[in-house]
Amino acid sequence: MRSTRDAARAFAGYGEAMTPRILSIGTAVPRARLRQDEVRDLFAGQPGADRLTKRLIGAAFDASAIETRHTVLDDLAAAAAATALPREGERMPTVTDTGTLLAPSTGARNDAYIRLAPPLFAEAARNALAAASVDPAEVTHVVTVSCTGMFAPGPDYRLVRDLGLPTTVARSHLGFMGCAAAVPALRTASQICAAHPDAVVLVVCAELCSLHVRTPADHDEIVSASVFADGAAAAVVSADAARATGATFELDRFATVLTDEGEKDMAWTIGDTGFEMILSAEVPRIIGREIRGAVDSFLGDDGVETWAVHPGGRSVLDRVESGLDLPGDALTVSRDVLRDYGNMSSATILFILKALLAADLADGDRVATLAFGPGLTLEAARLTFRRADA
């Protein structure tokens, strides 16, 4: 006798072209939480910080619209909270017992990534698979994303081992693409499903931005210290309609737009003491100037009901809102994620989409998804929300 799922597949025309969709999203964050006011005071109190630097740190942190963030660095969180520092174990030492920030080598930071990133990848992936009622043995493809560490065999390989996925799973890794990378990962999953209608694609993003924390001395370092955080998120993508048992997002179409300027204003390079973010004050202004043309070229005359915008920072959201003439509540979910989690680079947009999956959207609502990465690059997707009972 055929299973219920087999019957549903036959009824749905299994094997015919169907729309790839996000079946579920799972998230994970480290246990240590940073309060924005506490980490502000820790950074402002570093030896050698002059009056101007302290003023700039205070202004950046207080204007960030962030209240809490998470980090894999327990000693950083303890120092910010002015509590006893945890004993130094396998974790990368970041702060002395007097609260002074250290400057570990890039190798030491990457070693910490190798230890600490795979469990976060796995936790988010397990949560996504459970939410979609997908057994790990059913996964056919894995797409991983990260820009905060490197190793081989990498996170895609580790997921096969840690989750007990089939050893025949096809794996891809998108590395060093920055905050916008989750959208190309979803595009890759959509293309896989278009070519293989029975595919089940696991997309997983994990970023440990706090591994690259340093004593903030200039604008770029101060802004980075005030917004970036750690987190992971995963999505299960399939074109098999029989698997769509809950609320889903259909993946309608994607676009990439390079701005006319900004190549040197947002960049991510490897230094001797960690990865170094270049994030000039021009970034929000460039986005504000170019967002209308970029979005119009993507959406055309198609309207959308909901916006999912990567919160690179409060000023980025403000510029998107004003540049697109959006109502004041259009980016509420993006602002909520920024407030509670900060900017977790590539994982952040999936946190926003997870919240929207659980929101009271109407069946057929179109969602414009926008994320910004080095270049300056806009990665965009248009999704359609489908209710479980539709």
Coordinates of C-alpha atoms in Angstrom, one line a residue:
M1 CA 0.0 0.0 0.0
R2 CA 1.3 3.4 -0.9
S3 CA 2.0 5.9 1.9
T4 CA -0.1 9.0 2.5
R5 CA 2.7 11.1 1.2
D6 CA 3.0 9.0 -2.0
A7 CA -0.7 9.4 -2.6
A8 CA -0.4 13.1 -2.1
R9 CA 2.5 13.3 -4.5
A10 CA 0.5 11.5 -7.1
F11 CA -2.5 13.7 -6.6
A12 CA -0.3 16.9 -6.9
G13 CA 1.3 15.7 -10.1
Y14 CA 4.5 14.6 -8.6
G15 CA 7.3 14.8 -11.1
E16 CA 5.9 17.9 -12.9
A17 CA 7.4 21.3 -12.5
M18 CA 6.4 22.9 -9.2
T19 CA 7.4 26.0 -7.3
P20 CA 10.3 25.6 -4.9
R21 CA 9.4 26.8 -1.5
I22 CA 10.7 27.3 2.0
L23 CA 9.1 24.7 4.1
S24 CA 10.5 25.8 7.5
I25 CA 13.2 27.9 9.1
G26 CA 15.2 27.0 12.3
T27 CA 17.4 29.3 14.2
A28 CA 20.1 29.1 16.9
V29 CA 22.1 31.5 19.0
P30 CA 25.0 31.0 21.5
R31 CA 24.0 31.0 25.2
A32 CA 26.1 34.1 26.1
R33 CA 24.1 37.3 25.7
L34 CA 25.5 40.8 25.5
R35 CA 23.6 43.8 26.7
Q36 CA 24.3 46.7 24.5
D37 CA 24.9 49.2 27.3
E38 CA 27.3 46.9 29.1
V39 CA 29.4 46.1 26.0
R40 CA 29.4 49.8 25.2
D41 CA 30.9 50.6 28.5
L42 CA 33.5 47.8 28.2
F43 CA 34.7 49.1 24.9
A44 CA 34.7 52.8 26.0
G45 CA 36.8 51.8 29.1
Q46 CA 39.6 50.2 27.2
P47 CA 43.1 51.5 27.9
G48 CA 44.2 54.2 25.5
A49 CA 40.7 55.3 24.5
D50 CA 40.8 59.1 24.3
R51 CA 37.8 61.4 24.9
L52 CA 36.8 61.5 21.2
T53 CA 36.9 57.7 20.9
K54 CA 34.8 57.3 24.0
R55 CA 32.3 59.8 22.6
L56 CA 32.1 58.1 19.2
I57 CA 31.7 54.7 20.9
G58 CA 28.8 56.0 23.0
A59 CA 27.1 57.6 20.1
A60 CA 27.4 54.5 17.9
F61 CA 26.2 52.1 20.5
D62 CA 23.3 54.3 21.7
A63 CA 22.1 55.0 18.2
S64 CA 22.2 51.3 17.1
A65 CA 18.6 50.4 18.2
I66 CA 20.1 47.2 19.6
E67 CA 19.4 46.0 23.1
T68 CA 20.9 42.6 23.2
R69 CA 23.2 40.4 21.1
H70 CA 24.7 36.9 21.4
T71 CA 28.3 35.7 21.3
V72 CA 30.2 32.5 21.5
L73 CA 32.8 34.3 23.6
D74 CA 31.7 33.7 27.2
D75 CA 34.6 35.8 28.6
L76 CA 33.5 38.8 26.5
A77 CA 30.0 38.5 27.9
A78 CA 31.2 38.1 31.4
A79 CA 33.5 41.1 31.2
A80 CA 30.8 43.3 29.7
A81 CA 28.5 42.3 32.6
A82 CA 31.3 42.9 35.1
T83 CA 30.9 39.4 36.4
A84 CA 33.7 36.8 37.2
L85 CA 35.3 35.7 34.0
P86 CA 34.9 32.0 33.2
R87 CA 37.9 29.8 33.4
E88 CA 39.9 29.7 30.3
G89 CA 39.4 26.4 28.6
E90 CA 39.3 25.6 24.9
R91 CA 37.7 28.9 24.0
M92 CA 39.7 31.7 22.5
P93 CA 40.9 34.0 25.3
T94 CA 39.5 37.4 24.4
V95 CA 39.5 39.5 27.5
T96 CA 42.0 39.6 30.4
D97 CA 40.8 39.3 34.0
T98 CA 40.9 43.1 34.3
G99 CA 38.6 43.5 31.3
T100 CA 41.2 44.5 28.8
L101 CA 40.6 43.2 25.2
L102 CA 43.3 41.0 23.8
A103 CA 44.3 40.8 20.1
P104 CA 44.4 37.1 19.2
S105 CA 46.0 36.1 15.9
T106 CA 43.8 35.3 12.9
G107 CA 44.9 31.7 13.4
A108 CA 43.7 31.6 17.0
R109 CA 40.4 33.2 15.9
N110 CA 39.9 30.7 13.1
D111 CA 40.7 27.8 15.4
A112 CA 37.9 29.0 17.7
Y113 CA 35.6 29.1 14.6
I114 CA 36.4 25.5 13.7
R115 CA 35.5 24.4 17.3
L116 CA 32.4 26.6 17.8
A117 CA 30.7 27.1 14.5
P118 CA 29.8 23.4 13.6
P119 CA 27.5 22.9 16.7
L120 CA 25.6 26.1 15.8
F121 CA 25.2 25.0 12.2
A122 CA 23.9 21.7 13.4
E123 CA 21.5 23.2 16.0
A124 CA 19.8 25.5 13.5
A125 CA 19.7 22.7 10.9
R126 CA 18.0 20.2 13.4
N127 CA 15.5 22.9 14.3
A128 CA 14.6 23.5 10.7
L129 CA 14.3 19.8 9.8
A130 CA 12.1 19.1 12.8
A131 CA 9.8 22.1 11.9
A132 CA 9.4 20.7 8.4
S133 CA 8.9 17.1 9.7
V134 CA 11.8 16.1 7.4
D135 CA 14.0 13.2 8.4
P136 CA 17.8 13.8 7.9
A137 CA 17.8 10.7 5.7
E138 CA 15.6 12.6 3.2
V139 CA 17.9 15.5 2.6
T140 CA 19.4 15.4 -0.9
H141 CA 21.4 18.6 -1.0
V142 CA 23.2 20.9 1.5
V143 CA 24.1 24.5 1.0
T144 CA 26.1 26.2 3.7
V145 CA 27.0 29.9 4.2
S146 CA 29.6 31.7 6.3
C147 CA 32.0 34.5 6.1
T148 CA 33.5 34.5 9.6
G149 CA 35.8 31.5 9.4
M150 CA 37.3 28.9 7.0
F151 CA 38.3 25.3 7.2
A152 CA 38.2 22.1 5.0
P153 CA 36.5 19.8 5.0
G154 CA 34.1 22.5 6.0
P155 CA 30.7 23.2 7.5
D156 CA 28.9 21.3 4.7
Y157 CA 30.9 18.2 5.4
R158 CA 30.4 18.5 9.2
L159 CA 26.6 18.7 8.8
V160 CA 26.6 15.4 7.0
R161 CA 28.5 13.9 9.9
D162 CA 26.8 15.7 12.8
L163 CA 23.2 15.2 11.5
G164 CA 23.7 11.7 10.1
L165 CA 22.8 12.9 6.6
P166 CA 23.3 10.4 3.7
T167 CA 26.9 10.4 2.6
T168 CA 25.7 10.9 -1.0
V169 CA 24.3 14.3 -0.2
A170 CA 25.4 16.9 -2.8
R171 CA 27.2 19.8 -0.9
S172 CA 27.9 23.4 -1.7
H173 CA 29.4 26.2 0.4
L174 CA 29.1 29.9 -0.2
G175 CA 31.9 31.6 1.6
F176 CA 32.9 35.2 2.3
M177 CA 29.9 36.8 0.6
G178 CA 29.0 38.8 3.7
C179 CA 25.6 39.8 5.0
A180 CA 23.7 39.2 1.8
A181 CA 24.7 35.6 1.2
A182 CA 21.6 33.8 2.5
V183 CA 19.7 35.1 -0.6
P184 CA 22.1 33.6 -3.1
A185 CA 21.9 30.4 -1.0
L186 CA 18.1 30.3 -1.3
R187 CA 18.5 31.0 -5.1
T188 CA 20.9 28.0 -5.3
A189 CA 18.4 25.9 -3.5
S190 CA 15.6 27.0 -5.8
Q191 CA 17.6 26.2 -8.9
I192 CA 18.4 22.8 -7.5
C193 CA 14.7 22.1 -6.9
A194 CA 13.8 23.3 -10.4
A195 CA 16.3 20.8 -11.8
H196 CA 15.4 18.0 -9.4
P197 CA 11.7 18.3 -8.3
D198 CA 12.1 15.6 -5.6
A199 CA 15.1 17.4 -4.0
V200 CA 15.1 18.3 -0.3
V201 CA 17.7 21.1 0.1
L202 CA 19.0 22.1 3.5
V203 CA 20.3 25.7 3.6
V204 CA 22.3 26.7 6.7
C205 CA 24.0 30.0 7.6
A206 CA 26.2 30.5 10.7
E207 CA 28.2 33.5 11.5
L208 CA 30.5 34.0 14.5
C209 CA 31.2 37.8 14.0
S210 CA 32.3 38.3 17.6
L211 CA 35.4 36.2 17.0
H212 CA 36.8 39.2 15.1
V213 CA 36.2 41.8 17.8
R214 CA 39.0 44.2 18.5
T215 CA 39.6 47.3 20.5
P216 CA 37.6 49.9 18.6
A217 CA 39.8 52.8 17.5
D218 CA 38.4 54.2 14.2
H219 CA 34.9 54.6 12.6
D220 CA 34.8 51.2 10.9
E221 CA 35.8 49.3 14.1
I222 CA 33.5 51.3 16.3
V223 CA 30.5 50.6 14.0
S224 CA 31.4 46.9 13.6
A225 CA 31.7 46.6 17.4
S226 CA 28.3 48.2 17.9
V227 CA 26.2 46.0 15.6
F228 CA 27.7 42.6 14.8
A229 CA 26.7 39.4 16.6
D230 CA 26.7 35.6 16.4
G231 CA 23.9 33.3 15.2
A232 CA 22.8 30.6 12.8
A233 CA 19.7 29.9 10.8
A234 CA 18.6 27.1 8.4
A235 CA 15.9 26.7 5.8
V236 CA 14.4 23.5 4.3
V237 CA 13.6 24.1 0.6
S238 CA 11.7 21.7 -1.7
A239 CA 9.4 21.8 -4.7
D240 CA 7.6 18.7 -3.5
A241 CA 4.1 20.0 -2.8
A242 CA 3.3 17.0 -0.6
R243 CA 5.9 18.2 1.9
A244 CA 4.2 21.6 2.4
T245 CA 2.2 20.8 5.5
G246 CA 2.6 24.2 7.2
A247 CA 2.9 27.8 6.3
T248 CA 5.5 28.2 3.5
F249 CA 7.2 30.8 1.3
E250 CA 7.2 30.1 -2.5
L251 CA 10.5 31.2 -4.0
D252 CA 9.2 33.2 -7.0
R253 CA 12.3 35.0 -8.4
F254 CA 15.7 36.5 -7.5
A255 CA 17.8 39.4 -8.6
T256 CA 21.3 40.8 -7.9
V257 CA 22.0 44.5 -8.3
L258 CA 25.5 46.1 -8.0
T259 CA 25.3 49.8 -6.9
D260 CA 27.2 52.4 -9.0
E261 CA 29.5 53.1 -6.1
G262 CA 30.4 51.5 -2.8
E263 CA 33.0 49.0 -3.7
K264 CA 35.4 50.4 -1.1
D265 CA 32.8 51.4 1.4
M266 CA 31.7 47.9 2.4
A267 CA 34.4 45.3 2.3
W268 CA 35.6 42.3 4.4
T269 CA 39.3 41.4 4.4
I270 CA 41.6 39.1 6.3
G271 CA 44.2 40.8 8.6
D272 CA 46.8 39.5 10.9
T273 CA 44.6 39.8 14.0
G274 CA 41.2 38.7 12.6
F275 CA 39.0 39.6 9.7
E276 CA 38.6 43.3 9.2
M277 CA 35.4 45.1 8.3
I278 CA 35.4 48.2 6.2
L279 CA 32.0 49.9 6.8
S280 CA 32.1 53.6 5.9
A281 CA 29.6 56.2 6.8
E282 CA 28.7 56.4 3.1
V283 CA 27.0 52.9 3.1
P284 CA 23.6 54.1 4.4
R285 CA 23.7 57.1 2.1
I286 CA 24.5 55.0 -0.9
I287 CA 21.7 52.6 -0.1
G288 CA 19.3 55.6 0.4
R289 CA 20.3 57.0 -3.0
E290 CA 20.1 53.8 -5.0
I291 CA 17.5 51.7 -3.3
R292 CA 14.5 53.0 -5.3
G293 CA 16.1 52.3 -8.7
A294 CA 17.4 48.9 -7.6
V295 CA 14.1 47.7 -6.2
D296 CA 12.1 49.1 -9.2
S297 CA 14.3 47.2 -11.6
F298 CA 13.6 44.0 -9.6
L299 CA 9.9 44.3 -8.9
G300 CA 8.8 46.4 -11.9
D301 CA 5.1 47.1 -11.6
D302 CA 4.5 44.2 -9.2
G303 CA 3.4 45.3 -5.7
V304 CA 4.3 43.6 -2.5
E305 CA 2.5 43.5 0.8
T306 CA 5.4 42.7 3.1
W307 CA 9.1 43.7 3.4
A308 CA 11.9 41.6 4.8
V309 CA 15.0 43.8 4.9
H310 CA 18.4 42.8 6.3
P311 CA 19.1 45.2 9.2
G312 CA 22.7 46.1 8.5
G313 CA 22.1 48.7 11.1
R314 CA 19.4 51.2 12.2
S315 CA 20.5 53.8 9.7
V316 CA 20.3 51.3 6.8
L317 CA 16.7 50.5 7.7
D318 CA 15.9 54.2 8.0
R319 CA 17.4 54.8 4.5
V320 CA 15.5 51.9 2.9
E321 CA 12.3 53.1 4.6
S322 CA 12.6 56.7 3.4
G323 CA 14.0 55.7 0.0
L324 CA 11.1 53.5 -0.8
D325 CA 8.5 55.7 0.9
L326 CA 7.4 52.8 3.1
P327 CA 4.9 53.3 6.0
G328 CA 6.4 53.5 9.4
D329 CA 5.5 49.9 10.4
A330 CA 6.7 48.2 7.2
L331 CA 10.1 47.2 8.7
T332 CA 8.9 46.4 12.2
V333 CA 10.0 42.7 12.0
S334 CA 13.5 43.8 10.7
R335 CA 13.8 46.3 13.5
D336 CA 12.7 43.7 16.1
V337 CA 15.3 41.3 15.0
L338 CA 18.0 44.0 15.1
R339 CA 16.9 45.0 18.6
D340 CA 17.0 41.5 20.0
Y341 CA 19.9 39.9 18.1
G342 CA 21.9 42.6 16.3
N343 CA 23.4 42.0 12.9
M344 CA 24.3 38.3 12.5
S345 CA 25.5 38.8 9.0
S346 CA 24.1 36.2 6.6
A347 CA 21.9 34.4 9.1
T348 CA 19.9 37.6 10.0
I349 CA 17.5 37.6 7.0
L350 CA 16.4 34.1 7.8
F351 CA 15.5 35.2 11.4
I352 CA 13.2 37.8 9.8
L353 CA 11.6 35.3 7.4
K354 CA 11.1 32.9 10.3
A355 CA 9.2 35.6 12.2
L356 CA 7.1 36.4 9.1
L357 CA 6.3 32.7 8.6
A358 CA 4.7 32.7 12.0
A359 CA 3.0 36.1 11.4
D360 CA -0.6 36.7 10.4
L361 CA 0.0 37.1 6.7
A362 CA -2.8 36.5 4.2
D363 CA -2.4 33.7 1.7
G364 CA -0.8 35.0 -1.4
D365 CA 0.9 38.0 0.3
R366 CA 4.1 38.8 -1.6
V367 CA 7.2 39.5 0.4
A368 CA 10.2 41.5 -1.0
T369 CA 13.4 40.2 0.6
L370 CA 16.4 42.5 0.5
A371 CA 19.9 42.1 1.8
F372 CA 23.1 44.1 1.3
G373 CA 26.6 42.8 1.0
P374 CA 30.1 43.8 0.1
G375 CA 30.4 45.6 -3.1
L376 CA 28.0 47.3 -2.5
T377 CA 25.6 44.5 -3.6
L378 CA 21.8 44.1 -3.3
E379 CA 20.6 40.6 -3.2
A380 CA 16.8 40.4 -3.6
A381 CA 14.1 37.8 -3.7
R382 CA 10.3 37.9 -4.1
L383 CA 8.5 35.3 -2.1
T384 CA 4.8 34.4 -1.8
F385 CA 3.3 33.4 1.5
R386 CA 1.1 30.3 1.6
R387 CA -1.0 29.4 4.5
A388 CA -1.1 25.9 5.8
D389 CA -4.9 25.7 5.3
A390 CA -5.1 27.4 1.9

